[in-house]
Amino acid sequence: MIQLEVEIDENLPAKLYGDELRIRQILINIANNAVKFTEKGYVKILVKIEKIEEEIAYIFFSIKDSGQGITPENLGKLFGAYQQIDTKKNHDKEGTGLGLAISKQFVEMMGGTIEVRSEYGKGSTFVVSIDQKIIAEKEEKKTREVKVFKATGKRVLVVDDNKLNLKVINKKLVPYDVE
């Protein structure tokens, strides 16, 4: 089982001017890899403000996992197009090897940086730094209502053509003991 932890800096401005879709794609690519290469343990996503100067927010995103990690000799290949590292060990992992290459290009096109620290057998941490123009400092805090769906004693059908998505949902759909 994989534990997902998310921490978002409470000082993050309410609205920023930037490429929301590309930033989302970068984070999804990195988080998907973290889940794909972590059999058990955790994936932690952190969004933090480094500093704010003259209406610019210096933001960094960190995705850390307790997965298999990356050998030092493979770190240099990590952001290459169509590069899948440690193919013997990862023969059962799907993907084109484009996610990190595209993510790096997007980050650099936005004037940001992406780096990775990893220890083989202990996990990896990807850090993305991007500067964004602040449009609005704070909005009223809205409370989010979290709804829990329990289908006690029921069967649930999930259909998806992506094996990783199916693996993730399979881990999430665990029977609950109900009193």
GROMACS .gro file of C-alpha atoms in nm:
model
  179
    1MET     CA    1   0.000   0.000   0.000
    2ILE     CA    2   0.118   0.351  -0.081
    3GLN     CA    3   0.042   0.646   0.148
    4LEU     CA    4  -0.017   0.975  -0.036
    5GLU     CA    5   0.064   1.290   0.160
    6VAL     CA    6   0.002   1.642   0.031
    7GLU     CA    7   0.117   1.962   0.201
    8ILE     CA    8   0.039   2.305   0.056
    9ASP     CA    9   0.191   2.620   0.201
   10GLU     CA   10  -0.082   2.830   0.363
   11ASN     CA   11   0.097   3.143   0.234
   12LEU     CA   12   0.045   3.042  -0.128
   13PRO     CA   13  -0.127   3.333  -0.305
   14ALA     CA   14  -0.487   3.273  -0.408
   15LYS     CA   15  -0.434   3.345  -0.779
   16LEU     CA   16  -0.123   3.332  -0.989
   17TYR     CA   17  -0.059   3.415  -1.353
   18GLY     CA   18   0.103   3.120  -1.526
   19ASP     CA   19   0.048   2.810  -1.734
   20GLU     CA   20  -0.179   2.609  -1.505
   21LEU     CA   21  -0.221   2.322  -1.752
   22ARG     CA   22   0.153   2.273  -1.803
   23ILE     CA   23   0.228   2.294  -1.431
   24ARG     CA   24  -0.045   2.039  -1.366
   25GLN     CA   25   0.098   1.811  -1.636
   26ILE     CA   26   0.449   1.839  -1.490
   27LEU     CA   27   0.327   1.746  -1.142
   28ILE     CA   28   0.109   1.462  -1.272
   29ASN     CA   29   0.400   1.318  -1.474
   30ILE     CA   30   0.633   1.322  -1.174
   31ALA     CA   31   0.369   1.197  -0.928
   32ASN     CA   32   0.270   0.914  -1.166
   33ASN     CA   33   0.632   0.802  -1.183
   34ALA     CA   34   0.658   0.818  -0.805
   35VAL     CA   35   0.355   0.593  -0.769
   36LYS     CA   36   0.467   0.362  -1.051
   37PHE     CA   37   0.809   0.298  -0.896
   38THR     CA   38   0.695   0.276  -0.533
   39GLU     CA   39   0.566  -0.066  -0.435
   40LYS     CA   40   0.498   0.032  -0.074
   41GLY     CA   41   0.566   0.329   0.150
   42TYR     CA   42   0.476   0.684   0.059
   43VAL     CA   43   0.458   0.960  -0.199
   44LYS     CA   44   0.473   1.312  -0.054
   45ILE     CA   45   0.379   1.620  -0.255
   46LEU     CA   46   0.480   1.957  -0.115
   47VAL     CA   47   0.398   2.301  -0.259
   48LYS     CA   48   0.588   2.580  -0.085
   49ILE     CA   49   0.656   2.949  -0.131
   50GLU     CA   50   1.029   3.012  -0.123
   51LYS     CA   51   0.982   3.390  -0.118
   52ILE     CA   52   0.767   3.669  -0.255
   53GLU     CA   53   0.926   3.976  -0.413
   54GLU     CA   54   0.761   4.253  -0.614
   55GLU     CA   55   0.443   4.059  -0.696
   56ILE     CA   56   0.637   3.747  -0.795
   57ALA     CA   57   0.595   3.422  -0.602
   58TYR     CA   58   0.894   3.192  -0.606
   59ILE     CA   59   0.732   2.850  -0.573
   60PHE     CA   60   0.880   2.508  -0.543
   61PHE     CA   61   0.708   2.177  -0.578
   62SER     CA   62   0.862   1.868  -0.424
   63ILE     CA   63   0.756   1.511  -0.500
   64LYS     CA   64   0.930   1.262  -0.274
   65ASP     CA   65   0.882   0.887  -0.268
   66SER     CA   66   1.010   0.586  -0.080
   67GLY     CA   67   1.035   0.383  -0.399
   68GLN     CA   68   1.318   0.198  -0.563
   69GLY     CA   69   1.535   0.503  -0.629
   70ILE     CA   70   1.773   0.562  -0.918
   71THR     CA   71   2.134   0.455  -0.952
   72PRO     CA   72   2.392   0.734  -0.994
   73GLU     CA   73   2.478   0.617  -1.347
   74ASN     CA   74   2.111   0.639  -1.450
   75LEU     CA   75   2.049   0.988  -1.309
   76GLY     CA   76   2.208   1.145  -1.618
   77LYS     CA   77   1.971   0.956  -1.849
   78LEU     CA   78   1.659   1.045  -1.655
   79PHE     CA   79   1.538   1.343  -1.861
   80GLY     CA   80   1.624   1.200  -2.203
   81ALA     CA   81   1.345   1.134  -2.452
   82TYR     CA   82   1.241   0.770  -2.481
   83GLN     CA   83   1.475   0.678  -2.195
   84GLN     CA   84   1.357   0.412  -1.960
   85ILE     CA   85   1.620   0.330  -1.703
   86ASP     CA   86   1.694  -0.003  -1.536
   87THR     CA   87   1.488  -0.188  -1.798
   88LYS     CA   88   1.565  -0.530  -1.653
   89LYS     CA   89   1.420  -0.436  -1.316
   90ASN     CA   90   1.137  -0.228  -1.464
   91HIS     CA   91   1.030  -0.456  -1.750
   92ASP     CA   92   0.675  -0.464  -1.615
   93LYS     CA   93   0.641  -0.084  -1.593
   94GLU     CA   94   0.456   0.082  -1.878
   95GLY     CA   95   0.537   0.415  -2.038
   96THR     CA   96   0.705   0.576  -2.335
   97GLY     CA   97   0.987   0.741  -2.145
   98LEU     CA   98   0.866   1.086  -2.250
   99GLY     CA   99   0.703   1.215  -1.929
  100LEU     CA  100   1.015   1.350  -1.759
  101ALA     CA  101   1.167   1.480  -2.085
  102ILE     CA  102   0.851   1.678  -2.159
  103SER     CA  103   0.826   1.796  -1.798
  104LYS     CA  104   1.182   1.927  -1.808
  105GLN     CA  105   1.112   2.115  -2.132
  106PHE     CA  106   0.797   2.272  -1.988
  107VAL     CA  107   0.976   2.377  -1.669
  108GLU     CA  108   1.263   2.534  -1.864
  109MET     CA  109   1.024   2.711  -2.105
  110MET     CA  110   0.868   2.876  -1.798
  111GLY     CA  111   1.213   2.985  -1.679
  112GLY     CA  112   1.219   2.731  -1.396
  113THR     CA  113   1.441   2.446  -1.289
  114ILE     CA  114   1.391   2.078  -1.220
  115GLU     CA  115   1.630   1.858  -1.027
  116VAL     CA  116   1.630   1.512  -0.877
  117ARG     CA  117   1.800   1.359  -0.577
  118SER     CA  118   1.788   0.985  -0.538
  119GLU     CA  119   1.937   0.702  -0.341
  120TYR     CA  120   1.907   0.363  -0.501
  121GLY     CA  121   1.681   0.140  -0.296
  122LYS     CA  122   1.555   0.427  -0.080
  123GLY     CA  123   1.359   0.660  -0.306
  124SER     CA  124   1.375   0.984  -0.500
  125THR     CA  125   1.290   1.351  -0.462
  126PHE     CA  126   1.206   1.572  -0.759
  127VAL     CA  127   1.209   1.948  -0.702
  128VAL     CA  128   1.057   2.192  -0.950
  129SER     CA  129   1.105   2.568  -0.900
  130ILE     CA  130   0.892   2.813  -1.096
  131ASP     CA  131   0.830   3.186  -1.054
  132GLN     CA  132   0.471   3.307  -1.096
  133LYS     CA  133   0.319   3.656  -1.101
  134ILE     CA  134   0.073   3.713  -0.817
  135ILE     CA  135  -0.276   3.824  -0.919
  136ALA     CA  136  -0.449   3.798  -0.581
  137GLU     CA  137  -0.291   3.761  -0.237
  138LYS     CA  138  -0.565   3.594  -0.039
  139GLU     CA  139  -0.918   3.477  -0.091
  140GLU     CA  140  -1.169   3.391   0.172
  141LYS     CA  141  -1.086   3.052   0.309
  142LYS     CA  142  -1.337   2.807   0.181
  143THR     CA  143  -1.387   2.489   0.371
  144ARG     CA  144  -1.375   2.177   0.163
  145GLU     CA  145  -1.622   1.911   0.247
  146VAL     CA  146  -1.472   1.567   0.211
  147LYS     CA  147  -1.721   1.299   0.129
  148VAL     CA  148  -1.641   0.937   0.191
  149PHE     CA  149  -1.815   0.685  -0.025
  150LYS     CA  150  -1.864   0.347   0.136
  151ALA     CA  151  -2.011   0.064  -0.064
  152THR     CA  152  -2.025  -0.190   0.212
  153GLY     CA  153  -2.094  -0.535   0.077
  154LYS     CA  154  -2.122  -0.400  -0.279
  155ARG     CA  155  -1.918  -0.468  -0.586
  156VAL     CA  156  -1.762  -0.179  -0.776
  157LEU     CA  157  -1.665  -0.188  -1.144
  158VAL     CA  158  -1.376   0.035  -1.250
  159VAL     CA  159  -1.286   0.057  -1.619
  160ASP     CA  160  -0.968   0.224  -1.741
  161ASP     CA  161  -0.725   0.144  -2.023
  162ASN     CA  162  -0.422   0.256  -1.821
  163LYS     CA  163  -0.272  -0.022  -1.609
  164LEU     CA  164  -0.115   0.226  -1.366
  165ASN     CA  165  -0.452   0.392  -1.301
  166LEU     CA  166  -0.606   0.050  -1.241
  167LYS     CA  167  -0.325  -0.039  -1.001
  168VAL     CA  168  -0.376   0.285  -0.806
  169ILE     CA  169  -0.755   0.244  -0.783
  170ASN     CA  170  -0.712  -0.120  -0.684
  171LYS     CA  171  -0.494  -0.008  -0.392
  172LYS     CA  172  -0.752   0.255  -0.293
  173LEU     CA  173  -1.054   0.024  -0.309
  174VAL     CA  174  -0.993  -0.182  -0.001
  175PRO     CA  175  -1.265  -0.339   0.209
  176TYR     CA  176  -1.355  -0.143   0.522
  177ASP     CA  177  -1.464  -0.307   0.842
  178VAL     CA  178  -1.793  -0.155   0.941
  179GLU     CA  179  -1.945  -0.197   1.281
   0.00000   0.00000   0.00000
